[in-house]
Amino acid sequence: MATRIAVYIGNELYPGNGSDPAGTIKTLQSSPLTSPILSLLNLSAKDTSQLVYNNTPNAVYDTSGNYIGDSTWPGILATLRGGNIVEAYLSFSTNGTQFMGQLIASNPTAAQNILSHIKNTLGFDGIDIDDESGDFSAGSPLYALTDAAIAVGLKLTAAPFFSPSSWGDWIAHVQSKGGTVAWLNLQCYAGGKNNNPGDWLGMGNPAVPIVAGTCSNCKNPQTTCSTTSVQALYTLWTSGKGSVSSDCWTGTPNTQPQAIGGGFFWTFGSISSNFTGYMTAMQTGLNA
């Protein structure tokens, strides 16, 4: 597809606890957003037999492969596409990926049921694997979840911020299995604050789009990006022109255009009061 504009979204799209999914969807659809990524599926801190969506109250799957989430969630998600939104992904955290790796080993049918439900009932195009464990070996949970997702027809994205060679190997593996890496969500904030997306271009055969991410207020190291900084950052990346505050990004500026595949934001909740402003700044910087 053309340039992707993505955002990671948490409890705002899950019913209960004072959320307003319908209002959130209206906000999303009235913006330039093309690709929401719902995050994150985590191992429950209270019950290790459960995967939870974003935080503990929102249990959605158990180790028997059952959906134990809110019965209205599938219907809510069915209304997500519209406006500029053409696709949606569900993200697994590091410990969510590890949960699935263990389940695939111990009860592969249950794991398949979860992934099939994500595709066929919740209606996601694919899964995002936000695995920051550093274990990117062939026998890792990352590869186990990857192979299981390919088997049920889910597309894949991932959210790296280090070790491009390892992620290059992962892309090659997916492509060798007949799977699809739709794009990489490259973190260019916090731990990846010095990443230049141009250094990650050309990974895979065919090459996988690099969708570069930013954040309005993230830590380790601190990343603070205003709408002005966001527009300047994506203009710099895509055109090689201009500059951006070191509060927002500390990478080595490129001086030539880079063919990046889009941008993403971490997270919706951090910019919800000016969501369209941030998405528009990203869109303008990307010249999309």
PDB file of C-alpha atoms in Angstrom:
ATOM      1  CA  MET A   1       0.000   0.000   0.000  1.00  0.00           C
ATOM      2  CA  ALA A   2       1.007   3.674  -0.051  1.00  0.00           C
ATOM      3  CA  THR A   3       2.572   5.475   2.895  1.00  0.00           C
ATOM      4  CA  ARG A   4       1.478   4.055   6.245  1.00  0.00           C
ATOM      5  CA  ILE A   5       0.539   6.278   9.166  1.00  0.00           C
ATOM      6  CA  ALA A   6       0.217   4.142  12.274  1.00  0.00           C
ATOM      7  CA  VAL A   7      -0.312   4.442  16.017  1.00  0.00           C
ATOM      8  CA  TYR A   8      -0.228   2.035  18.958  1.00  0.00           C
ATOM      9  CA  ILE A   9      -3.535   2.136  20.864  1.00  0.00           C
ATOM     10  CA  GLY A  10      -4.300   0.702  24.297  1.00  0.00           C
ATOM     11  CA  ASN A  11      -7.395   0.562  26.496  1.00  0.00           C
ATOM     12  CA  GLU A  12      -9.117   3.319  24.532  1.00  0.00           C
ATOM     13  CA  LEU A  13     -10.331   0.629  22.112  1.00  0.00           C
ATOM     14  CA  TYR A  14     -11.359  -1.933  24.734  1.00  0.00           C
ATOM     15  CA  PRO A  15     -14.785  -1.714  26.406  1.00  0.00           C
ATOM     16  CA  GLY A  16     -15.152  -0.948  30.108  1.00  0.00           C
ATOM     17  CA  ASN A  17     -13.193   0.935  32.745  1.00  0.00           C
ATOM     18  CA  GLY A  18     -14.572   4.256  31.496  1.00  0.00           C
ATOM     19  CA  SER A  19     -13.311   3.906  27.927  1.00  0.00           C
ATOM     20  CA  ASP A  20     -15.217   5.188  24.903  1.00  0.00           C
ATOM     21  CA  PRO A  21     -14.293   2.941  21.960  1.00  0.00           C
ATOM     22  CA  ALA A  22     -16.921   4.452  19.642  1.00  0.00           C
ATOM     23  CA  GLY A  23     -15.660   7.970  20.326  1.00  0.00           C
ATOM     24  CA  THR A  24     -12.064   6.853  19.881  1.00  0.00           C
ATOM     25  CA  ILE A  25     -12.862   5.224  16.547  1.00  0.00           C
ATOM     26  CA  LYS A  26     -14.535   8.423  15.374  1.00  0.00           C
ATOM     27  CA  THR A  27     -11.358  10.355  16.268  1.00  0.00           C
ATOM     28  CA  LEU A  28      -9.151   7.811  14.512  1.00  0.00           C
ATOM     29  CA  GLN A  29     -11.242   7.764  11.345  1.00  0.00           C
ATOM     30  CA  SER A  30     -11.286  11.567  11.063  1.00  0.00           C
ATOM     31  CA  SER A  31      -7.473  11.709  11.019  1.00  0.00           C
ATOM     32  CA  PRO A  32      -4.824  10.668   8.446  1.00  0.00           C
ATOM     33  CA  LEU A  33      -4.325   7.358  10.308  1.00  0.00           C
ATOM     34  CA  THR A  34      -4.166   4.293   8.040  1.00  0.00           C
ATOM     35  CA  SER A  35      -2.920   1.501  10.310  1.00  0.00           C
ATOM     36  CA  PRO A  36      -3.910   1.205  13.990  1.00  0.00           C
ATOM     37  CA  ILE A  37      -1.890  -1.275  16.051  1.00  0.00           C
ATOM     38  CA  LEU A  38      -3.717  -2.425  19.175  1.00  0.00           C
ATOM     39  CA  SER A  39      -1.350  -3.042  22.034  1.00  0.00           C
ATOM     40  CA  LEU A  40      -0.236  -4.926  23.883  1.00  0.00           C
ATOM     41  CA  LEU A  41      -1.086  -8.567  24.561  1.00  0.00           C
ATOM     42  CA  ASN A  42       0.762  -9.250  27.812  1.00  0.00           C
ATOM     43  CA  LEU A  43       1.209 -12.145  30.204  1.00  0.00           C
ATOM     44  CA  SER A  44      -1.116 -11.464  33.129  1.00  0.00           C
ATOM     45  CA  ALA A  45       0.718 -10.405  36.289  1.00  0.00           C
ATOM     46  CA  LYS A  46      -2.009 -12.041  38.383  1.00  0.00           C
ATOM     47  CA  ASP A  47      -2.695 -15.258  36.486  1.00  0.00           C
ATOM     48  CA  THR A  48       0.018 -16.804  34.317  1.00  0.00           C
ATOM     49  CA  SER A  49      -2.586 -18.864  32.463  1.00  0.00           C
ATOM     50  CA  GLN A  50      -3.958 -15.714  30.834  1.00  0.00           C
ATOM     51  CA  LEU A  51      -3.063 -13.210  28.151  1.00  0.00           C
ATOM     52  CA  VAL A  52      -4.386  -9.738  28.909  1.00  0.00           C
ATOM     53  CA  TYR A  53      -4.962  -6.798  26.612  1.00  0.00           C
ATOM     54  CA  ASN A  54      -2.861  -3.850  27.770  1.00  0.00           C
ATOM     55  CA  ASN A  55      -3.362  -4.418  31.486  1.00  0.00           C
ATOM     56  CA  THR A  56      -4.551  -6.956  34.025  1.00  0.00           C
ATOM     57  CA  PRO A  57      -8.339  -6.345  34.075  1.00  0.00           C
ATOM     58  CA  ASN A  58      -8.649  -7.097  30.361  1.00  0.00           C
ATOM     59  CA  ALA A  59      -8.088 -10.867  30.182  1.00  0.00           C
ATOM     60  CA  VAL A  60      -8.663 -12.041  26.604  1.00  0.00           C
ATOM     61  CA  TYR A  61      -7.198 -15.559  26.174  1.00  0.00           C
ATOM     62  CA  ASP A  62      -6.267 -18.517  28.360  1.00  0.00           C
ATOM     63  CA  THR A  63      -3.909 -21.462  27.936  1.00  0.00           C
ATOM     64  CA  SER A  64      -6.756 -23.650  26.677  1.00  0.00           C
ATOM     65  CA  GLY A  65      -7.053 -21.336  23.689  1.00  0.00           C
ATOM     66  CA  ASN A  66     -10.365 -19.855  24.804  1.00  0.00           C
ATOM     67  CA  TYR A  67     -11.393 -16.257  24.213  1.00  0.00           C
ATOM     68  CA  ILE A  68     -12.319 -14.915  27.653  1.00  0.00           C
ATOM     69  CA  GLY A  69     -12.522 -11.256  26.713  1.00  0.00           C
ATOM     70  CA  ASP A  70     -15.462  -8.894  26.530  1.00  0.00           C
ATOM     71  CA  SER A  71     -18.166 -10.264  24.245  1.00  0.00           C
ATOM     72  CA  THR A  72     -18.672  -6.866  22.596  1.00  0.00           C
ATOM     73  CA  TRP A  73     -15.038  -6.413  21.528  1.00  0.00           C
ATOM     74  CA  PRO A  74     -15.319  -8.254  18.179  1.00  0.00           C
ATOM     75  CA  GLY A  75     -18.248  -6.028  17.199  1.00  0.00           C
ATOM     76  CA  ILE A  76     -16.347  -2.886  18.195  1.00  0.00           C
ATOM     77  CA  LEU A  77     -13.352  -3.942  16.128  1.00  0.00           C
ATOM     78  CA  ALA A  78     -15.605  -4.632  13.140  1.00  0.00           C
ATOM     79  CA  THR A  79     -16.293  -0.874  12.952  1.00  0.00           C
ATOM     80  CA  LEU A  80     -12.629   0.150  13.120  1.00  0.00           C
ATOM     81  CA  ARG A  81     -11.962   0.423   9.395  1.00  0.00           C
ATOM     82  CA  GLY A  82     -13.223   3.592   7.780  1.00  0.00           C
ATOM     83  CA  GLY A  83     -11.963   7.043   6.899  1.00  0.00           C
ATOM     84  CA  ASN A  84      -8.323   6.445   5.986  1.00  0.00           C
ATOM     85  CA  ILE A  85      -8.032   3.241   8.048  1.00  0.00           C
ATOM     86  CA  VAL A  86      -7.525   0.241   5.789  1.00  0.00           C
ATOM     87  CA  GLU A  87      -5.833  -2.330   8.064  1.00  0.00           C
ATOM     88  CA  ALA A  88      -5.392  -3.241  11.733  1.00  0.00           C
ATOM     89  CA  TYR A  89      -2.811  -5.247  13.694  1.00  0.00           C
ATOM     90  CA  LEU A  90      -2.716  -6.699  17.214  1.00  0.00           C
ATOM     91  CA  SER A  91       0.604  -6.471  19.048  1.00  0.00           C
ATOM     92  CA  PHE A  92       2.261  -9.000  21.348  1.00  0.00           C
ATOM     93  CA  SER A  93       4.669  -7.680  23.982  1.00  0.00           C
ATOM     94  CA  THR A  94       7.895  -9.469  24.920  1.00  0.00           C
ATOM     95  CA  ASN A  95       6.233 -11.526  27.656  1.00  0.00           C
ATOM     96  CA  GLY A  96       3.172 -12.033  25.459  1.00  0.00           C
ATOM     97  CA  THR A  97       5.466 -13.498  22.817  1.00  0.00           C
ATOM     98  CA  GLN A  98       7.061 -15.715  25.447  1.00  0.00           C
ATOM     99  CA  PHE A  99       3.602 -16.855  26.606  1.00  0.00           C
ATOM    100  CA  MET A 100       2.776 -17.892  23.059  1.00  0.00           C
ATOM    101  CA  GLY A 101       6.131 -19.616  22.590  1.00  0.00           C
ATOM    102  CA  GLN A 102       5.509 -21.764  25.650  1.00  0.00           C
ATOM    103  CA  LEU A 103       1.927 -22.494  24.614  1.00  0.00           C
ATOM    104  CA  ILE A 104       2.981 -23.488  21.100  1.00  0.00           C
ATOM    105  CA  ALA A 105       5.380 -25.996  22.659  1.00  0.00           C
ATOM    106  CA  SER A 106       2.914 -27.381  25.224  1.00  0.00           C
ATOM    107  CA  ASN A 107      -0.465 -27.072  23.508  1.00  0.00           C
ATOM    108  CA  PRO A 108      -0.127 -26.127  19.828  1.00  0.00           C
ATOM    109  CA  THR A 109      -3.860 -26.557  19.199  1.00  0.00           C
ATOM    110  CA  ALA A 110      -4.672 -23.945  21.843  1.00  0.00           C
ATOM    111  CA  ALA A 111      -2.121 -21.567  20.368  1.00  0.00           C
ATOM    112  CA  GLN A 112      -3.573 -22.072  16.905  1.00  0.00           C
ATOM    113  CA  ASN A 113      -7.060 -21.374  18.280  1.00  0.00           C
ATOM    114  CA  ILE A 114      -5.880 -18.038  19.692  1.00  0.00           C
ATOM    115  CA  LEU A 115      -4.235 -16.951  16.458  1.00  0.00           C
ATOM    116  CA  SER A 116      -7.170 -18.120  14.359  1.00  0.00           C
ATOM    117  CA  HIS A 117      -9.536 -16.158  16.612  1.00  0.00           C
ATOM    118  CA  ILE A 118      -7.376 -13.049  16.208  1.00  0.00           C
ATOM    119  CA  LYS A 119      -7.680 -13.373  12.439  1.00  0.00           C
ATOM    120  CA  ASN A 120     -11.172 -14.730  11.879  1.00  0.00           C
ATOM    121  CA  THR A 121     -13.225 -13.358  14.787  1.00  0.00           C
ATOM    122  CA  LEU A 122     -11.422 -10.188  15.845  1.00  0.00           C
ATOM    123  CA  GLY A 123     -10.667  -9.476  12.190  1.00  0.00           C
ATOM    124  CA  PHE A 124      -7.036  -8.387  12.398  1.00  0.00           C
ATOM    125  CA  ASP A 125      -4.917  -8.426   9.254  1.00  0.00           C
ATOM    126  CA  GLY A 126      -1.882  -9.540  11.221  1.00  0.00           C
ATOM    127  CA  ILE A 127       0.085  -9.378  14.425  1.00  0.00           C
ATOM    128  CA  ASP A 128       2.865  -7.077  15.513  1.00  0.00           C
ATOM    129  CA  ILE A 129       5.650  -8.674  17.575  1.00  0.00           C
ATOM    130  CA  ASP A 130       7.149  -6.149  19.978  1.00  0.00           C
ATOM    131  CA  ASP A 131       9.833  -8.571  21.198  1.00  0.00           C
ATOM    132  CA  GLU A 132      12.617  -6.694  22.969  1.00  0.00           C
ATOM    133  CA  SER A 133      14.095  -9.726  24.752  1.00  0.00           C
ATOM    134  CA  GLY A 134      17.260  -9.910  22.653  1.00  0.00           C
ATOM    135  CA  ASP A 135      16.718 -13.636  22.042  1.00  0.00           C
ATOM    136  CA  PHE A 136      16.285 -13.701  18.284  1.00  0.00           C
ATOM    137  CA  SER A 137      17.590 -17.232  17.758  1.00  0.00           C
ATOM    138  CA  ALA A 138      15.862 -19.777  15.557  1.00  0.00           C
ATOM    139  CA  GLY A 139      14.510 -21.602  18.619  1.00  0.00           C
ATOM    140  CA  SER A 140      13.204 -18.480  20.336  1.00  0.00           C
ATOM    141  CA  PRO A 141       9.585 -17.585  21.159  1.00  0.00           C
ATOM    142  CA  LEU A 142       9.851 -14.949  18.411  1.00  0.00           C
ATOM    143  CA  TYR A 143      10.335 -17.643  15.764  1.00  0.00           C
ATOM    144  CA  ALA A 144       7.749 -19.986  17.291  1.00  0.00           C
ATOM    145  CA  LEU A 145       5.070 -17.272  17.250  1.00  0.00           C
ATOM    146  CA  THR A 146       6.125 -16.227  13.767  1.00  0.00           C
ATOM    147  CA  ASP A 147       5.720 -19.715  12.312  1.00  0.00           C
ATOM    148  CA  ALA A 148       2.367 -20.244  14.046  1.00  0.00           C
ATOM    149  CA  ALA A 149       1.065 -16.903  12.736  1.00  0.00           C
ATOM    150  CA  ILE A 150       2.144 -17.737   9.186  1.00  0.00           C
ATOM    151  CA  ALA A 151       0.340 -21.075   9.457  1.00  0.00           C
ATOM    152  CA  VAL A 152      -3.027 -19.379  10.088  1.00  0.00           C
ATOM    153  CA  GLY A 153      -2.517 -16.701   7.434  1.00  0.00           C
ATOM    154  CA  LEU A 154      -1.696 -13.688   9.584  1.00  0.00           C
ATOM    155  CA  LYS A 155       0.654 -11.029   8.231  1.00  0.00           C
ATOM    156  CA  LEU A 156       3.501  -9.869  10.452  1.00  0.00           C
ATOM    157  CA  THR A 157       5.083  -6.682  11.651  1.00  0.00           C
ATOM    158  CA  ALA A 158       7.660  -6.184  14.372  1.00  0.00           C
ATOM    159  CA  ALA A 159       8.945  -3.273  16.447  1.00  0.00           C
ATOM    160  CA  PRO A 160      12.749  -3.419  16.695  1.00  0.00           C
ATOM    161  CA  PHE A 161      15.111  -0.785  17.985  1.00  0.00           C
ATOM    162  CA  PHE A 162      18.429  -2.676  17.888  1.00  0.00           C
ATOM    163  CA  SER A 163      20.191  -5.575  16.138  1.00  0.00           C
ATOM    164  CA  PRO A 164      19.266  -4.968  12.488  1.00  0.00           C
ATOM    165  CA  SER A 165      21.153  -8.080  11.371  1.00  0.00           C
ATOM    166  CA  SER A 166      18.980 -10.270  13.608  1.00  0.00           C
ATOM    167  CA  TRP A 167      15.820  -8.707  12.233  1.00  0.00           C
ATOM    168  CA  GLY A 168      17.154  -9.124   8.711  1.00  0.00           C
ATOM    169  CA  ASP A 169      17.516 -12.844   9.434  1.00  0.00           C
ATOM    170  CA  TRP A 170      13.950 -12.911  10.791  1.00  0.00           C
ATOM    171  CA  ILE A 171      12.593 -11.260   7.635  1.00  0.00           C
ATOM    172  CA  ALA A 172      14.448 -13.787   5.485  1.00  0.00           C
ATOM    173  CA  HIS A 173      12.946 -16.604   7.563  1.00  0.00           C
ATOM    174  CA  VAL A 174       9.395 -15.273   7.180  1.00  0.00           C
ATOM    175  CA  GLN A 175       9.832 -14.880   3.437  1.00  0.00           C
ATOM    176  CA  SER A 176      11.303 -18.374   3.127  1.00  0.00           C
ATOM    177  CA  LYS A 177       8.157 -19.750   4.809  1.00  0.00           C
ATOM    178  CA  GLY A 178       5.865 -17.918   2.406  1.00  0.00           C
ATOM    179  CA  GLY A 179       4.784 -15.408   5.048  1.00  0.00           C
ATOM    180  CA  THR A 180       4.493 -11.651   4.746  1.00  0.00           C
ATOM    181  CA  VAL A 181       6.333  -9.028   6.764  1.00  0.00           C
ATOM    182  CA  ALA A 182       4.072  -6.084   5.972  1.00  0.00           C
ATOM    183  CA  TRP A 183       6.555  -3.587   7.437  1.00  0.00           C
ATOM    184  CA  LEU A 184       8.895  -2.963  10.385  1.00  0.00           C
ATOM    185  CA  ASN A 185       7.934  -0.461  13.090  1.00  0.00           C
ATOM    186  CA  LEU A 186      11.410   0.936  13.757  1.00  0.00           C
ATOM    187  CA  GLN A 187      11.628   2.643  17.141  1.00  0.00           C
ATOM    188  CA  CYS A 188      13.388   5.990  16.756  1.00  0.00           C
ATOM    189  CA  TYR A 189      12.663   7.124  20.312  1.00  0.00           C
ATOM    190  CA  ALA A 190      13.769   6.174  23.848  1.00  0.00           C
ATOM    191  CA  GLY A 191      16.171   3.217  23.424  1.00  0.00           C
ATOM    192  CA  GLY A 192      16.153   3.780  19.662  1.00  0.00           C
ATOM    193  CA  LYS A 193      16.391   7.578  19.790  1.00  0.00           C
ATOM    194  CA  ASN A 194      19.492   7.613  17.581  1.00  0.00           C
ATOM    195  CA  ASN A 195      18.113   5.253  14.909  1.00  0.00           C
ATOM    196  CA  ASN A 196      18.038   6.626  11.393  1.00  0.00           C
ATOM    197  CA  PRO A 197      15.483   4.642   9.352  1.00  0.00           C
ATOM    198  CA  GLY A 198      17.694   4.893   6.292  1.00  0.00           C
ATOM    199  CA  ASP A 199      20.159   2.530   7.974  1.00  0.00           C
ATOM    200  CA  TRP A 200      17.466  -0.174   8.031  1.00  0.00           C
ATOM    201  CA  LEU A 201      16.287   0.141   4.426  1.00  0.00           C
ATOM    202  CA  GLY A 202      16.704  -2.721   1.967  1.00  0.00           C
ATOM    203  CA  MET A 203      16.040  -5.552   4.450  1.00  0.00           C
ATOM    204  CA  GLY A 204      14.460  -8.606   2.861  1.00  0.00           C
ATOM    205  CA  ASN A 205      13.879  -9.845  -0.672  1.00  0.00           C
ATOM    206  CA  PRO A 206      11.680  -8.086  -1.599  1.00  0.00           C
ATOM    207  CA  ALA A 207      12.628  -5.263   0.719  1.00  0.00           C
ATOM    208  CA  VAL A 208      10.298  -4.651   3.659  1.00  0.00           C
ATOM    209  CA  PRO A 209       9.013  -1.085   4.231  1.00  0.00           C
ATOM    210  CA  ILE A 210      10.507   0.706   7.224  1.00  0.00           C
ATOM    211  CA  VAL A 211       7.881   2.660   9.169  1.00  0.00           C
ATOM    212  CA  ALA A 212       9.751   4.989  11.530  1.00  0.00           C
ATOM    213  CA  GLY A 213       8.330   5.699  14.968  1.00  0.00           C
ATOM    214  CA  THR A 214       8.411   8.640  17.343  1.00  0.00           C
ATOM    215  CA  CYS A 215       6.940   9.602  20.720  1.00  0.00           C
ATOM    216  CA  SER A 216       5.813  12.774  22.455  1.00  0.00           C
ATOM    217  CA  ASN A 217       7.057  11.765  25.921  1.00  0.00           C
ATOM    218  CA  CYS A 218       9.129   8.587  26.342  1.00  0.00           C
ATOM    219  CA  LYS A 219      12.048   7.751  28.606  1.00  0.00           C
ATOM    220  CA  ASN A 220      15.450   6.021  28.624  1.00  0.00           C
ATOM    221  CA  PRO A 221      16.590   8.311  27.119  1.00  0.00           C
ATOM    222  CA  GLN A 222      13.939  10.983  27.328  1.00  0.00           C
ATOM    223  CA  THR A 223      12.215  11.713  24.014  1.00  0.00           C
ATOM    224  CA  THR A 224      10.047  14.830  23.811  1.00  0.00           C
ATOM    225  CA  CYS A 225       8.477  15.627  20.427  1.00  0.00           C
ATOM    226  CA  SER A 226       6.073  18.485  19.744  1.00  0.00           C
ATOM    227  CA  THR A 227       3.957  18.580  16.586  1.00  0.00           C
ATOM    228  CA  THR A 228       6.521  20.998  15.118  1.00  0.00           C
ATOM    229  CA  SER A 229       9.344  18.559  15.880  1.00  0.00           C
ATOM    230  CA  VAL A 230       7.398  15.646  14.421  1.00  0.00           C
ATOM    231  CA  GLN A 231       6.872  17.433  11.125  1.00  0.00           C
ATOM    232  CA  ALA A 232      10.528  18.496  11.012  1.00  0.00           C
ATOM    233  CA  LEU A 233      11.703  14.965  11.835  1.00  0.00           C
ATOM    234  CA  TYR A 234       9.770  13.259   9.059  1.00  0.00           C
ATOM    235  CA  THR A 235      10.678  16.024   6.620  1.00  0.00           C
ATOM    236  CA  LEU A 236      14.350  15.428   7.440  1.00  0.00           C
ATOM    237  CA  TRP A 237      14.057  11.675   7.007  1.00  0.00           C
ATOM    238  CA  THR A 238      12.136  11.796   3.745  1.00  0.00           C
ATOM    239  CA  SER A 239      13.862  14.753   2.069  1.00  0.00           C
ATOM    240  CA  GLY A 240      17.263  15.128   3.742  1.00  0.00           C
ATOM    241  CA  LYS A 241      16.411  18.765   4.454  1.00  0.00           C
ATOM    242  CA  GLY A 242      16.060  20.730   7.672  1.00  0.00           C
ATOM    243  CA  SER A 243      16.863  19.822  11.263  1.00  0.00           C
ATOM    244  CA  VAL A 244      15.111  18.646  14.393  1.00  0.00           C
ATOM    245  CA  SER A 245      15.555  19.326  18.104  1.00  0.00           C
ATOM    246  CA  SER A 246      17.758  16.874  20.017  1.00  0.00           C
ATOM    247  CA  ASP A 247      14.924  16.622  22.540  1.00  0.00           C
ATOM    248  CA  CYS A 248      13.054  14.662  19.885  1.00  0.00           C
ATOM    249  CA  TRP A 249      15.800  12.753  18.017  1.00  0.00           C
ATOM    250  CA  THR A 250      19.571  12.298  18.315  1.00  0.00           C
ATOM    251  CA  GLY A 251      20.458  10.296  15.200  1.00  0.00           C
ATOM    252  CA  THR A 252      22.820  11.341  12.441  1.00  0.00           C
ATOM    253  CA  PRO A 253      20.799  13.401   9.944  1.00  0.00           C
ATOM    254  CA  ASN A 254      20.642  12.174   6.373  1.00  0.00           C
ATOM    255  CA  THR A 255      21.354  14.655   3.590  1.00  0.00           C
ATOM    256  CA  GLN A 256      19.555  12.747   0.836  1.00  0.00           C
ATOM    257  CA  PRO A 257      15.925  11.571   0.610  1.00  0.00           C
ATOM    258  CA  GLN A 258      15.090   8.196   2.155  1.00  0.00           C
ATOM    259  CA  ALA A 259      12.340   5.959   0.851  1.00  0.00           C
ATOM    260  CA  ILE A 260      10.784   5.119   4.205  1.00  0.00           C
ATOM    261  CA  GLY A 261       7.376   3.475   4.193  1.00  0.00           C
ATOM    262  CA  GLY A 262       5.666   5.753   6.689  1.00  0.00           C
ATOM    263  CA  GLY A 263       5.567   6.698  10.341  1.00  0.00           C
ATOM    264  CA  PHE A 264       4.042   5.546  13.607  1.00  0.00           C
ATOM    265  CA  PHE A 265       3.406   7.029  17.020  1.00  0.00           C
ATOM    266  CA  TRP A 266       3.774   5.541  20.483  1.00  0.00           C
ATOM    267  CA  THR A 267       1.053   5.938  21.854  1.00  0.00           C
ATOM    268  CA  PHE A 268      -2.471   7.203  21.165  1.00  0.00           C
ATOM    269  CA  GLY A 269      -3.075   7.926  24.843  1.00  0.00           C
ATOM    270  CA  SER A 270      -0.084  10.256  25.039  1.00  0.00           C
ATOM    271  CA  ILE A 271      -1.353  12.471  22.205  1.00  0.00           C
ATOM    272  CA  SER A 272      -5.121  11.966  22.386  1.00  0.00           C
ATOM    273  CA  SER A 273      -5.758  15.625  23.248  1.00  0.00           C
ATOM    274  CA  ASN A 274      -4.180  16.662  19.919  1.00  0.00           C
ATOM    275  CA  PHE A 275      -4.258  13.420  17.995  1.00  0.00           C
ATOM    276  CA  THR A 276      -5.195  14.802  14.597  1.00  0.00           C
ATOM    277  CA  GLY A 277      -2.576  17.537  14.995  1.00  0.00           C
ATOM    278  CA  TYR A 278       0.181  14.972  15.525  1.00  0.00           C
ATOM    279  CA  MET A 279      -1.052  12.705  12.717  1.00  0.00           C
ATOM    280  CA  THR A 280      -1.257  15.655  10.343  1.00  0.00           C
ATOM    281  CA  ALA A 281       2.274  16.767  11.285  1.00  0.00           C
ATOM    282  CA  MET A 282       3.504  13.249  10.503  1.00  0.00           C
ATOM    283  CA  GLN A 283       1.568  13.153   7.233  1.00  0.00           C
ATOM    284  CA  THR A 284       2.949  16.544   6.172  1.00  0.00           C
ATOM    285  CA  GLY A 285       6.522  15.535   7.027  1.00  0.00           C
ATOM    286  CA  LEU A 286       6.112  12.319   5.057  1.00  0.00           C
ATOM    287  CA  ASN A 287       4.655  14.277   2.140  1.00  0.00           C
ATOM    288  CA  ALA A 288       1.919  11.648   2.104  1.00  0.00           C
TER     289      ALA A 288
END
